[in-house]
mmCIF file of C-alpha atoms in Angstrom:
data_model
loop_
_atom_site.group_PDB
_atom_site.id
_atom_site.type_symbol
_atom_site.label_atom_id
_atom_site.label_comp_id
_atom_site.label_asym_id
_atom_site.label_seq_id
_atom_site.Cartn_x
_atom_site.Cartn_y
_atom_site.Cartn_z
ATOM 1 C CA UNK A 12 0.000 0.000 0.000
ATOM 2 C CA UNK A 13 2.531 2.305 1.030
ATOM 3 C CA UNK A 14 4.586 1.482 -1.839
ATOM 4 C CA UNK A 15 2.020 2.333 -4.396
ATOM 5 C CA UNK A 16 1.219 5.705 -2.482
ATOM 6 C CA UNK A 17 4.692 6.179 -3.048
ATOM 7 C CA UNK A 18 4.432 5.807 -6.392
ATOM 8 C CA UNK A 19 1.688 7.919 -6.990
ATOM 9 C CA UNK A 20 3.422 10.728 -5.987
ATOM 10 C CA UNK A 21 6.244 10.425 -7.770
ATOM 11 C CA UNK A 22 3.952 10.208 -11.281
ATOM 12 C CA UNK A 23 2.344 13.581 -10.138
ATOM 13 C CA UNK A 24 5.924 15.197 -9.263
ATOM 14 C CA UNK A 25 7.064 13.797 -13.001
ATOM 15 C CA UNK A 26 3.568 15.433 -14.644
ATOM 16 C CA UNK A 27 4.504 18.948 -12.777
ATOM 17 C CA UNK A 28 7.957 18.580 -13.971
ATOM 18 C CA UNK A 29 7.268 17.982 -17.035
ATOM 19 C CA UNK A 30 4.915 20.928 -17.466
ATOM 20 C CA UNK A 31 7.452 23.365 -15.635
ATOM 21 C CA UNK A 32 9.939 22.173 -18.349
ATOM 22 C CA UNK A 33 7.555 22.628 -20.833
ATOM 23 C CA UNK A 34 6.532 26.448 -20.390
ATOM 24 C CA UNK A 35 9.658 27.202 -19.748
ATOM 25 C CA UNK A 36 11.314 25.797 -22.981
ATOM 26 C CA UNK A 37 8.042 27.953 -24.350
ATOM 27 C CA UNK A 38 9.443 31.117 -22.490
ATOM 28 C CA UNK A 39 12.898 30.693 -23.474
ATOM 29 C CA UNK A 40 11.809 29.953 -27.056
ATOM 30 C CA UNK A 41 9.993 33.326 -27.195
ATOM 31 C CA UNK A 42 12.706 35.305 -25.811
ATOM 32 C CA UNK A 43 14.582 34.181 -28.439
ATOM 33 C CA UNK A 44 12.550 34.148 -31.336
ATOM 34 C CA UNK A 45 11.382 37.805 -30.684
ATOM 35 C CA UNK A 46 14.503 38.963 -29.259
ATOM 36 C CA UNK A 47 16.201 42.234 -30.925
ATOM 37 C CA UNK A 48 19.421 41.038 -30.139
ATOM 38 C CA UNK A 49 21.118 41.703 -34.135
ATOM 39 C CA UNK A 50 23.697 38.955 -33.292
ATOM 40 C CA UNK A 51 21.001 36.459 -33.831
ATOM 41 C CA UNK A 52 20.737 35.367 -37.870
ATOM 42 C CA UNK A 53 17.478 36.472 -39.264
ATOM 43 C CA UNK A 54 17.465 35.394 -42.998
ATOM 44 C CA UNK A 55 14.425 34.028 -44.231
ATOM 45 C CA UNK A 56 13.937 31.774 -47.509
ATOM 46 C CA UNK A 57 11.271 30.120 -49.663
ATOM 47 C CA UNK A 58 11.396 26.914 -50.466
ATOM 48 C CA UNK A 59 11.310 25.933 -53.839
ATOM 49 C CA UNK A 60 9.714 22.641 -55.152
ATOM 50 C CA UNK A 61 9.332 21.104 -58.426
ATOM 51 C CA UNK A 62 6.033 19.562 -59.620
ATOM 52 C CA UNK A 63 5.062 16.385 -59.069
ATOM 53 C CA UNK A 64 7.833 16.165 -56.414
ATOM 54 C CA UNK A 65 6.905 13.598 -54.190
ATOM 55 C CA UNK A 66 9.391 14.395 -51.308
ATOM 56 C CA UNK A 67 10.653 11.119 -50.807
ATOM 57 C CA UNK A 68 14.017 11.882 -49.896
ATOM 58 C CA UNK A 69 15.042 14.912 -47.294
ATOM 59 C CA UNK A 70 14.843 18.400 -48.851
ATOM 60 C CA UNK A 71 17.974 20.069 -50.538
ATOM 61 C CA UNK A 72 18.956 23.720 -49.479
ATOM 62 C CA UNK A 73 20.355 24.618 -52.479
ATOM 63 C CA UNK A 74 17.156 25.093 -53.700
ATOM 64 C CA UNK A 75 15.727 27.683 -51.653
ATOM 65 C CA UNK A 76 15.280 31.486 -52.167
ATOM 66 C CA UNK A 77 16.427 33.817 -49.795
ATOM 67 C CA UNK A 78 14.337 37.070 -48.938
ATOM 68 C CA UNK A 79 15.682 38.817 -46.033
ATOM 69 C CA UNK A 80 13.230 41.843 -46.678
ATOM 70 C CA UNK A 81 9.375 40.000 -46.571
ATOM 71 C CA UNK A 82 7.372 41.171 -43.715
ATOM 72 C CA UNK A 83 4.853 37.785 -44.151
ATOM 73 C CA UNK A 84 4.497 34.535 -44.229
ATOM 74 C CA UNK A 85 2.359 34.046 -47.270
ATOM 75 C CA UNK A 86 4.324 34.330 -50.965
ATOM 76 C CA UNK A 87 2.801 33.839 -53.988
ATOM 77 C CA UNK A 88 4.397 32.223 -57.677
ATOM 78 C CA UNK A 89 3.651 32.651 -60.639
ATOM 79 C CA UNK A 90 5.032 29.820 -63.098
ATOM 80 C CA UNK A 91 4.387 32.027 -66.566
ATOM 81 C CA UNK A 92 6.972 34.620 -65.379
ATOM 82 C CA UNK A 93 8.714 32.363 -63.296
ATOM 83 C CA UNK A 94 8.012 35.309 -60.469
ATOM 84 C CA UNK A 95 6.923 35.788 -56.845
ATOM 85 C CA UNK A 96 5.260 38.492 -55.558
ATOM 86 C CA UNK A 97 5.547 39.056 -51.357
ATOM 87 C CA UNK A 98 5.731 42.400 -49.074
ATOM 88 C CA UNK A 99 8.729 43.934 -48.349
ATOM 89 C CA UNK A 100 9.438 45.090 -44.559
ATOM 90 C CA UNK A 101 8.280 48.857 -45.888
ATOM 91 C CA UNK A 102 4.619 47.278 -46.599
ATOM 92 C CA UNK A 103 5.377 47.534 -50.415
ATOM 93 C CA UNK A 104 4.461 44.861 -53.133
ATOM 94 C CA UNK A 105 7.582 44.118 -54.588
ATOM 95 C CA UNK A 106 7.837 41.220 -57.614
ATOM 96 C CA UNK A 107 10.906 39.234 -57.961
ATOM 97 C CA UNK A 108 12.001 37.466 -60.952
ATOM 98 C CA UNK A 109 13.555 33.899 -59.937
ATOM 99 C CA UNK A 110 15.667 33.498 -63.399
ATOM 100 C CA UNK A 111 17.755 37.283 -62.822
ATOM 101 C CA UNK A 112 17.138 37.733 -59.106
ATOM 102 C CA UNK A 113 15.794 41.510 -60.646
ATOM 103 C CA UNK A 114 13.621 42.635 -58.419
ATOM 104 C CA UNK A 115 10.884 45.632 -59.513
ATOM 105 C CA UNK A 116 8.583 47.515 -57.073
ATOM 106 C CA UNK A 117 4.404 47.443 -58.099
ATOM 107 C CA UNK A 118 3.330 50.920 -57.738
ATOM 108 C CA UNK A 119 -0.060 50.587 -56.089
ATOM 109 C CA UNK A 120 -2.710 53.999 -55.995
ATOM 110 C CA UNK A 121 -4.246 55.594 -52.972
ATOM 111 C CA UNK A 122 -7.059 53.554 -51.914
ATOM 112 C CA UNK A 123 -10.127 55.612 -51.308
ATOM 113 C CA UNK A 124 -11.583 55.333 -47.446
ATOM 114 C CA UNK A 125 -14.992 54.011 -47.642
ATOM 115 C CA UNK A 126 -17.878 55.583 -46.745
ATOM 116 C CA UNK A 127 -19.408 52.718 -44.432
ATOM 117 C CA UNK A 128 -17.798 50.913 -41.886
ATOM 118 C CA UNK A 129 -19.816 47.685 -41.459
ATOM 119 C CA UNK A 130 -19.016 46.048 -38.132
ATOM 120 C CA UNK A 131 -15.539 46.255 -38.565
ATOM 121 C CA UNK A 132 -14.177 45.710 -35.389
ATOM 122 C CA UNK A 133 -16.034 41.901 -35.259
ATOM 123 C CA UNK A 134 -14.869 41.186 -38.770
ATOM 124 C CA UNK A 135 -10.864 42.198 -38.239
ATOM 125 C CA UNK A 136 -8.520 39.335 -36.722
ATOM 126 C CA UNK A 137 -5.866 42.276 -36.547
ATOM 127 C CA UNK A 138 -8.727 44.294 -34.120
ATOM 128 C CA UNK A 139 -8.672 41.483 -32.021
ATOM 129 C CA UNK A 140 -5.068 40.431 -31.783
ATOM 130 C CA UNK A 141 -3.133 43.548 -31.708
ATOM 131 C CA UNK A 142 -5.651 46.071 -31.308
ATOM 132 C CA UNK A 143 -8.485 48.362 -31.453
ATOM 133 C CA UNK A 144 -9.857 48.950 -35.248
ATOM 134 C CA UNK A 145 -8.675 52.695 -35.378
ATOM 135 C CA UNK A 146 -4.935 51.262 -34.494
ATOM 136 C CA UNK A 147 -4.954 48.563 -37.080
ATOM 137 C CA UNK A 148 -6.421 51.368 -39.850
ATOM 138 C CA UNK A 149 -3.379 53.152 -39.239
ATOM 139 C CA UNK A 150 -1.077 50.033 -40.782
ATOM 140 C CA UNK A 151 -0.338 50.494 -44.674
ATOM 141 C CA UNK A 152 0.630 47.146 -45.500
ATOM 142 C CA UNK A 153 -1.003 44.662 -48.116
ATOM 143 C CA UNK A 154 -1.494 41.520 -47.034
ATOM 144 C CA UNK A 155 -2.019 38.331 -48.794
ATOM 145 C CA UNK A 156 -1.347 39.661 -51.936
ATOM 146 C CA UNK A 157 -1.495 36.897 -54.914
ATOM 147 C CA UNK A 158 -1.097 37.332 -58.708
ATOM 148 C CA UNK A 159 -4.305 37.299 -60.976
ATOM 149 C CA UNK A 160 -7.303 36.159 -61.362
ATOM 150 C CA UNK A 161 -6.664 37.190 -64.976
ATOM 151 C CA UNK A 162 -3.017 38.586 -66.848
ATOM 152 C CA UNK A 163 -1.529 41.901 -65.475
ATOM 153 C CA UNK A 164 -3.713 41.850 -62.262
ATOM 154 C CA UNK A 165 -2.735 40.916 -58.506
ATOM 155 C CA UNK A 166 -5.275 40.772 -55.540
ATOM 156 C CA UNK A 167 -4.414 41.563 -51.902
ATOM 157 C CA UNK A 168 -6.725 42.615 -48.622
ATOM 158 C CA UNK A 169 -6.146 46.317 -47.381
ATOM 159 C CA UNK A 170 -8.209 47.092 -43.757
ATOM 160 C CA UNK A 171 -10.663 43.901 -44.186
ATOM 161 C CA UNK A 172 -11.364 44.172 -47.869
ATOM 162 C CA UNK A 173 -9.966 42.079 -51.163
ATOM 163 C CA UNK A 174 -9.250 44.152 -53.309
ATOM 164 C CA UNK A 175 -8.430 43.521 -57.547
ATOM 165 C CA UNK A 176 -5.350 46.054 -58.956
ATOM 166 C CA UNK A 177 -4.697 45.731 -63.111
ATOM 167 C CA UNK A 178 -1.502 46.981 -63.135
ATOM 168 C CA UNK A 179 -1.642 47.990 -67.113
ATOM 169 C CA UNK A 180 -5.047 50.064 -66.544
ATOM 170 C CA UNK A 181 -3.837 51.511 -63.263
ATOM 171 C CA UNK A 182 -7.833 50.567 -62.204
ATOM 172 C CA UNK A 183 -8.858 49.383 -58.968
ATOM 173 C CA UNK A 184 -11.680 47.478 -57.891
ATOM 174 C CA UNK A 185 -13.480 46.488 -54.617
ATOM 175 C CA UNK A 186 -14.776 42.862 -54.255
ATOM 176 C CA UNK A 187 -16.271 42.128 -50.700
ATOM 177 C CA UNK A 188 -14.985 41.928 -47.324
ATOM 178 C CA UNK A 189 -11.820 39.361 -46.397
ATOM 179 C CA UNK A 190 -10.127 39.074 -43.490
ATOM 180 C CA UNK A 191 -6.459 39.997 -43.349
ATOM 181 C CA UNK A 192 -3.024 38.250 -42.192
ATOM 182 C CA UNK A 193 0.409 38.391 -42.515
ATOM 183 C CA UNK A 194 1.080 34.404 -41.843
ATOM 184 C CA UNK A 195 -2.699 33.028 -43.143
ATOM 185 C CA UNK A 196 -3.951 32.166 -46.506
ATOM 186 C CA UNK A 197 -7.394 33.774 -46.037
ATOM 187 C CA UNK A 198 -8.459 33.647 -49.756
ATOM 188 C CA UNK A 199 -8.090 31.777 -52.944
ATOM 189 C CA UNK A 200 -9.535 32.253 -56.770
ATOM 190 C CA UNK A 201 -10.583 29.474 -58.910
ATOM 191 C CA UNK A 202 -11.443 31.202 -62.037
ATOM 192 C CA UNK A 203 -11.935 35.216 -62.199
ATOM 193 C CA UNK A 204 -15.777 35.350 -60.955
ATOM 194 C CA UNK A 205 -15.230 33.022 -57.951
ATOM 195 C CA UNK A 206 -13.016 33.358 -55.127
ATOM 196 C CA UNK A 207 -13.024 31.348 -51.663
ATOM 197 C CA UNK A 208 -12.766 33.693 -48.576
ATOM 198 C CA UNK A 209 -12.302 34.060 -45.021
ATOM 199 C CA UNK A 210 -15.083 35.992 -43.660
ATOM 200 C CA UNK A 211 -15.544 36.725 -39.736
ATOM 201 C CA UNK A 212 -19.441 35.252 -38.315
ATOM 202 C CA UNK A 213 -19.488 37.219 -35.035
ATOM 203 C CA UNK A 214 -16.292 35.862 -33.260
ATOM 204 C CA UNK A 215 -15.156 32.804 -35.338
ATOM 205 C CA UNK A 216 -13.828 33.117 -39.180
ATOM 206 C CA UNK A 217 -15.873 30.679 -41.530
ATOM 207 C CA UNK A 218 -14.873 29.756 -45.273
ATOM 208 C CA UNK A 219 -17.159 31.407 -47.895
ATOM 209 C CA UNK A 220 -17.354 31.610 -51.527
ATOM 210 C CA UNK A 221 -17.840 34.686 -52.999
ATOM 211 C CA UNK A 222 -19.479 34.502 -56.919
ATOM 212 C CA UNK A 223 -19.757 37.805 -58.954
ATOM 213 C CA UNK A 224 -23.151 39.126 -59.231
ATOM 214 C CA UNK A 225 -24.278 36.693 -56.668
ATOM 215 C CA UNK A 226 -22.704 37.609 -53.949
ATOM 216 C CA UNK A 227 -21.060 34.989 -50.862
ATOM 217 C CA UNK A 228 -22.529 31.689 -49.417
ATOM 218 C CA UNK A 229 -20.995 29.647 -46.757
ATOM 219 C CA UNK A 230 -19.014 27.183 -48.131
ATOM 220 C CA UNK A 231 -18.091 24.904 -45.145
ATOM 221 C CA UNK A 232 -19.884 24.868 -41.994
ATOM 222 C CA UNK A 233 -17.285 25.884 -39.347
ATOM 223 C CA UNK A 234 -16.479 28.807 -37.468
ATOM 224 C CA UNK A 235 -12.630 27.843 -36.508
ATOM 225 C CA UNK A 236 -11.058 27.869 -39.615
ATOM 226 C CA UNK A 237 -7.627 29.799 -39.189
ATOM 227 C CA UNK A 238 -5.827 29.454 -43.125
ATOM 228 C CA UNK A 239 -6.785 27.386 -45.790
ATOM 229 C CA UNK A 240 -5.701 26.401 -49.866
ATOM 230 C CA UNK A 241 -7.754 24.672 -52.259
ATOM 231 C CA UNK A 242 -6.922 21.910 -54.465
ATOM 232 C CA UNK A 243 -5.977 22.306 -58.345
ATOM 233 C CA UNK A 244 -8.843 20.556 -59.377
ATOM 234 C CA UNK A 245 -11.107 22.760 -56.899
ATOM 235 C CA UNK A 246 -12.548 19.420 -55.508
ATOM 236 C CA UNK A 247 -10.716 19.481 -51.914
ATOM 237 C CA UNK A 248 -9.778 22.079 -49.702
ATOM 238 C CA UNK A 249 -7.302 21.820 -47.441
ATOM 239 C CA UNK A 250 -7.729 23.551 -43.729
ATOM 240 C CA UNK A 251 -6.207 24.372 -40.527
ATOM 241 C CA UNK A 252 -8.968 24.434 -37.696
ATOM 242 C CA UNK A 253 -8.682 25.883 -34.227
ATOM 243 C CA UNK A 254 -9.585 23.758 -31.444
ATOM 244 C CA UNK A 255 -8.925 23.957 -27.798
ATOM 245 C CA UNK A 256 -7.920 21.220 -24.991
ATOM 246 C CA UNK A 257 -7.571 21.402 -20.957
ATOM 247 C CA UNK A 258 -4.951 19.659 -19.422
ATOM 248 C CA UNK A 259 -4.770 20.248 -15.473
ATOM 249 C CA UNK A 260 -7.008 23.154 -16.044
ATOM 250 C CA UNK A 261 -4.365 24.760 -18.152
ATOM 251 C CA UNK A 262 -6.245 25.477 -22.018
ATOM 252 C CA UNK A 263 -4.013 25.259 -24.877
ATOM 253 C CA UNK A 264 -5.783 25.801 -28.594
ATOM 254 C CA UNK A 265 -3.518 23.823 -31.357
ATOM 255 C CA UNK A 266 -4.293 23.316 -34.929
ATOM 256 C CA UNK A 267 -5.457 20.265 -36.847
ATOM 257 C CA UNK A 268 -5.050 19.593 -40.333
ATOM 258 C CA UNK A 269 -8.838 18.806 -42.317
ATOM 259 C CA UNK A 270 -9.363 18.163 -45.965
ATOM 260 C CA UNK A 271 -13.016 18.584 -47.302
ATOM 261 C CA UNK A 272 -14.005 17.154 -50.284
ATOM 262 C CA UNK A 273 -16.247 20.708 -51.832
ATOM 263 C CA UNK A 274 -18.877 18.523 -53.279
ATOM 264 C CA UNK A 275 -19.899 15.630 -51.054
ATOM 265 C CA UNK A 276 -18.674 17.957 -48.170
ATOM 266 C CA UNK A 277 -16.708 14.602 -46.616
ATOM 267 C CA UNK A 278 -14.127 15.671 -44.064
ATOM 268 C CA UNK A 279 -11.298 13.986 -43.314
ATOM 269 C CA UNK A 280 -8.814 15.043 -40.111
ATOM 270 C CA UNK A 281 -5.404 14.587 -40.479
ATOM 271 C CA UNK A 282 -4.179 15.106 -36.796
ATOM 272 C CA UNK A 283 -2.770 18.174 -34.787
ATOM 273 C CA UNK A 284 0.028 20.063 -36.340
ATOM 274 C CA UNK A 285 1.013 21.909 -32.891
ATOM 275 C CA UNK A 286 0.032 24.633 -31.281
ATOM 276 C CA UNK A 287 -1.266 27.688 -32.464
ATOM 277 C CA UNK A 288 1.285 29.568 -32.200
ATOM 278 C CA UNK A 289 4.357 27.615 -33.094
ATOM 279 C CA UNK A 290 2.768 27.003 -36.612
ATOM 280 C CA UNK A 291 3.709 29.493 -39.825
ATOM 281 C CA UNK A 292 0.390 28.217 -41.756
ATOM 282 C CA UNK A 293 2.078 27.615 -44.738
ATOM 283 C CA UNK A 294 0.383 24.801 -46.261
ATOM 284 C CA UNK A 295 1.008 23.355 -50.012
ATOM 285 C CA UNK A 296 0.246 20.812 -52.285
ATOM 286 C CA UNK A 297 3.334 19.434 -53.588
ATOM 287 C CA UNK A 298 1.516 16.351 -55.363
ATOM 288 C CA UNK A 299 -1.243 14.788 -55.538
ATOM 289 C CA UNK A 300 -0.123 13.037 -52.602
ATOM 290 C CA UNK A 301 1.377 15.247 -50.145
ATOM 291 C CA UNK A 302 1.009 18.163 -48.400
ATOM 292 C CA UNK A 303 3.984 20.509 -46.909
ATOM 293 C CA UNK A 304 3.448 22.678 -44.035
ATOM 294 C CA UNK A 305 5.578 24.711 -41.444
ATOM 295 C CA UNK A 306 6.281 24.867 -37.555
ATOM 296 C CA UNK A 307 8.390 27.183 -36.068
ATOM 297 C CA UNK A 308 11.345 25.470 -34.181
ATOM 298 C CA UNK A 309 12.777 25.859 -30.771
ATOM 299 C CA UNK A 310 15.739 27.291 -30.029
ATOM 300 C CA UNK A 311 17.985 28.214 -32.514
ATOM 301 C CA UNK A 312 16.173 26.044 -35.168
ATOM 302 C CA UNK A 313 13.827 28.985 -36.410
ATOM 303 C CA UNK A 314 11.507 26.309 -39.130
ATOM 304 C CA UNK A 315 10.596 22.912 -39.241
ATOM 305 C CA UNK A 316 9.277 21.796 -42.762
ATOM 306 C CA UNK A 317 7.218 18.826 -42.494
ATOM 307 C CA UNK A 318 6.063 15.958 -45.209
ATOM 308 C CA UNK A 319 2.213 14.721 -44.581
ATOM 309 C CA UNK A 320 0.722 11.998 -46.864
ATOM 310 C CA UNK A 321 -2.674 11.979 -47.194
ATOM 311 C CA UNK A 322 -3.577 8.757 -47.601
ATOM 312 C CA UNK A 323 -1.785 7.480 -44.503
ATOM 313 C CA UNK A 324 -1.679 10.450 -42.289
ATOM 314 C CA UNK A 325 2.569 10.402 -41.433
ATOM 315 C CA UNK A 326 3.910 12.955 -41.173
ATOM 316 C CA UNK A 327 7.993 13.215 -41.286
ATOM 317 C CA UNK A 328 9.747 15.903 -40.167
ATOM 318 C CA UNK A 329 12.121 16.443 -44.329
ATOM 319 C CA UNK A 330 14.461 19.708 -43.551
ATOM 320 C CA UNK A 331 14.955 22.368 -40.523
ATOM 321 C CA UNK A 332 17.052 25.204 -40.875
ATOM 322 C CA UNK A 333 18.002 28.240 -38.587
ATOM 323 C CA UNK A 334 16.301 30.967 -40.494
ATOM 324 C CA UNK A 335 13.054 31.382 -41.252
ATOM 325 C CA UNK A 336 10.628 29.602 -43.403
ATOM 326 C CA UNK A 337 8.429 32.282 -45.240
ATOM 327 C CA UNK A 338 6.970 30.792 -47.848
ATOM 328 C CA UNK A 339 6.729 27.838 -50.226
ATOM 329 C CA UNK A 340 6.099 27.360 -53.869
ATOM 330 C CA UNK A 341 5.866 24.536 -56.224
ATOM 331 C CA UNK A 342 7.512 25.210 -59.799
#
């Protein structure tokens, strides 16, 4: 009896041990992560891979880009120019050609205010993460910004709206409200009148799609959908969902990975990715087969890139490096 008492107690001290190890790792991770300290190396690359790669074998550095000036997470490629468009740490679309290395700034006009200002504080993650609505207006960055839907046009969200810019008729056009984020897909087109978007109901972000002259409808019925792509073919979409677990009283929220088929609206989970905030959101589709996605390391290891097949769920841990991952593209 006394024995097992004994043991007993020494599982609990191991639990509490463990957790005290735990958050502390997290502190010390933070402090380093976010530290000023200009000693620390802060060059950040894309990773670059080739179509119909299955990943088989671990990743090569040689092929990645290096952009030590991109403010976000999210880059976009376009395989016609061989190009990539991201934001610079100034908040400026810049477009850089892969083949040269030339870079070129995209000169984008004034944006006029708008007149009405429709529940904007429940529809901005920004006003809810980092501040009130009239703080977050002041911010002049573009976020998201992707090329097309059609030749000599790029899209991007500016204060909670998506916004089309055709950079040979200098015109600008407003389609509907989108949620912003400098580390989320939050919108995708499939042809030029259709577009998939991240739209805030009340507190939680749901996945719409908006259709021109028709307006948006729900797409998929959840409310904790935090970044998301869609497949080639437009059949699946591929999310990362919010969802939140007590251990010893102590709530953590981590993401899981969920494909949903758009048609039969069949969802399959493919397990949690980490938590919330040790994961970049970059997702990708580098074959039919797998899917590549991002986790911020610990320590000195800045990104973990991680394999995941969908048909059996694995996930393998192909390349880490000690700058960070921004983006990833598949040529």
């Amino acid at each position: 009896m006394r024995k097992g008492i004994w043991i007993g107690i020494l599982l609990i001290r191991a639990i509490y041990y463990h957790q005290i190890m735990y958050f502390a790792e997290e502190i010390l991770y933070d402090e380093l992560y976010y530290s000023e300290d200009e000693s620390i190396e802060r060059e950040k690359i894309v990773l670059c891979f080739e179509e119909g790669m299955e990943v088989e074998r671990r990743y090569k550095e040689e092929k990645n880009i290096i952009l030590n000036d991109s403010s976000q997470y999210f880059i976009d490629y376009k395989k016609e120019t061989d190009s990539i468009l991201y934001v610079n740490n100034e908040g400026e679309v810049m477009e850089k050609y892969l083949e040269t290395g030339k870079e070129e700034r995209i000169e984008i006009p004034p944006i006029p205010e708008r007149l009405e200002e429709e529940k904007e504080e429940q529809r901005s993650f920004y006003g809810e993460e980092y501040g009130t609505m009239e703080e977050v207006r002041k911010d002049p960055s573009y976020y998201n910004v992707q090329y097309g839907p059609e030749e000599e046009e790029i899209t991007f969200v500016y204060k909670g709206i998506l916004y089309i810019y055709n950079k040979e008729k200098k015109e600008m056009e407003e389609i509907t409200e989108c949620e912003g984020s400098d580390h989320r897909n939050t919108y995708q087109w499939i042809n030029k009148d259709e577009v998939y978007i991240m739209y805030r109901d009340e507190r939680w972000v749901s996945l719409y799609l908006w259709r021109r002259g028709k307006g948006k409808t729900r797409a998929i019925e959840n409310h904790k959908i935090n970044s998301f792509r869609v497949s080639k073919d437009g059949k699946q979409i591929l999310c990362n969902e919010l969802f939140s677990k007590s251990m010893d009283s102590i709530i953590t929220t981590t993401v899981k990975i969920v494909i949903e088929d758009t048609t039969s609206k069949e969802k399959i989970e493919m397990g949690e990715i980490g938590m919330i905030n040790k994961v970049n959101y970059v997702l990708e589709h580098v074959s039919d087969q797998y899917i590549i996605y991002i986790k911020q390391g610990k320590g000195k290891i800045k990104s973990k890139v991680y394999r995941l097949d969908m048909k059996t769920g694995r996930k393998k841990c192909i390349y880490w490096t000690y700058h960070e991952v921004v983006g990833v593209i598949v040529r």
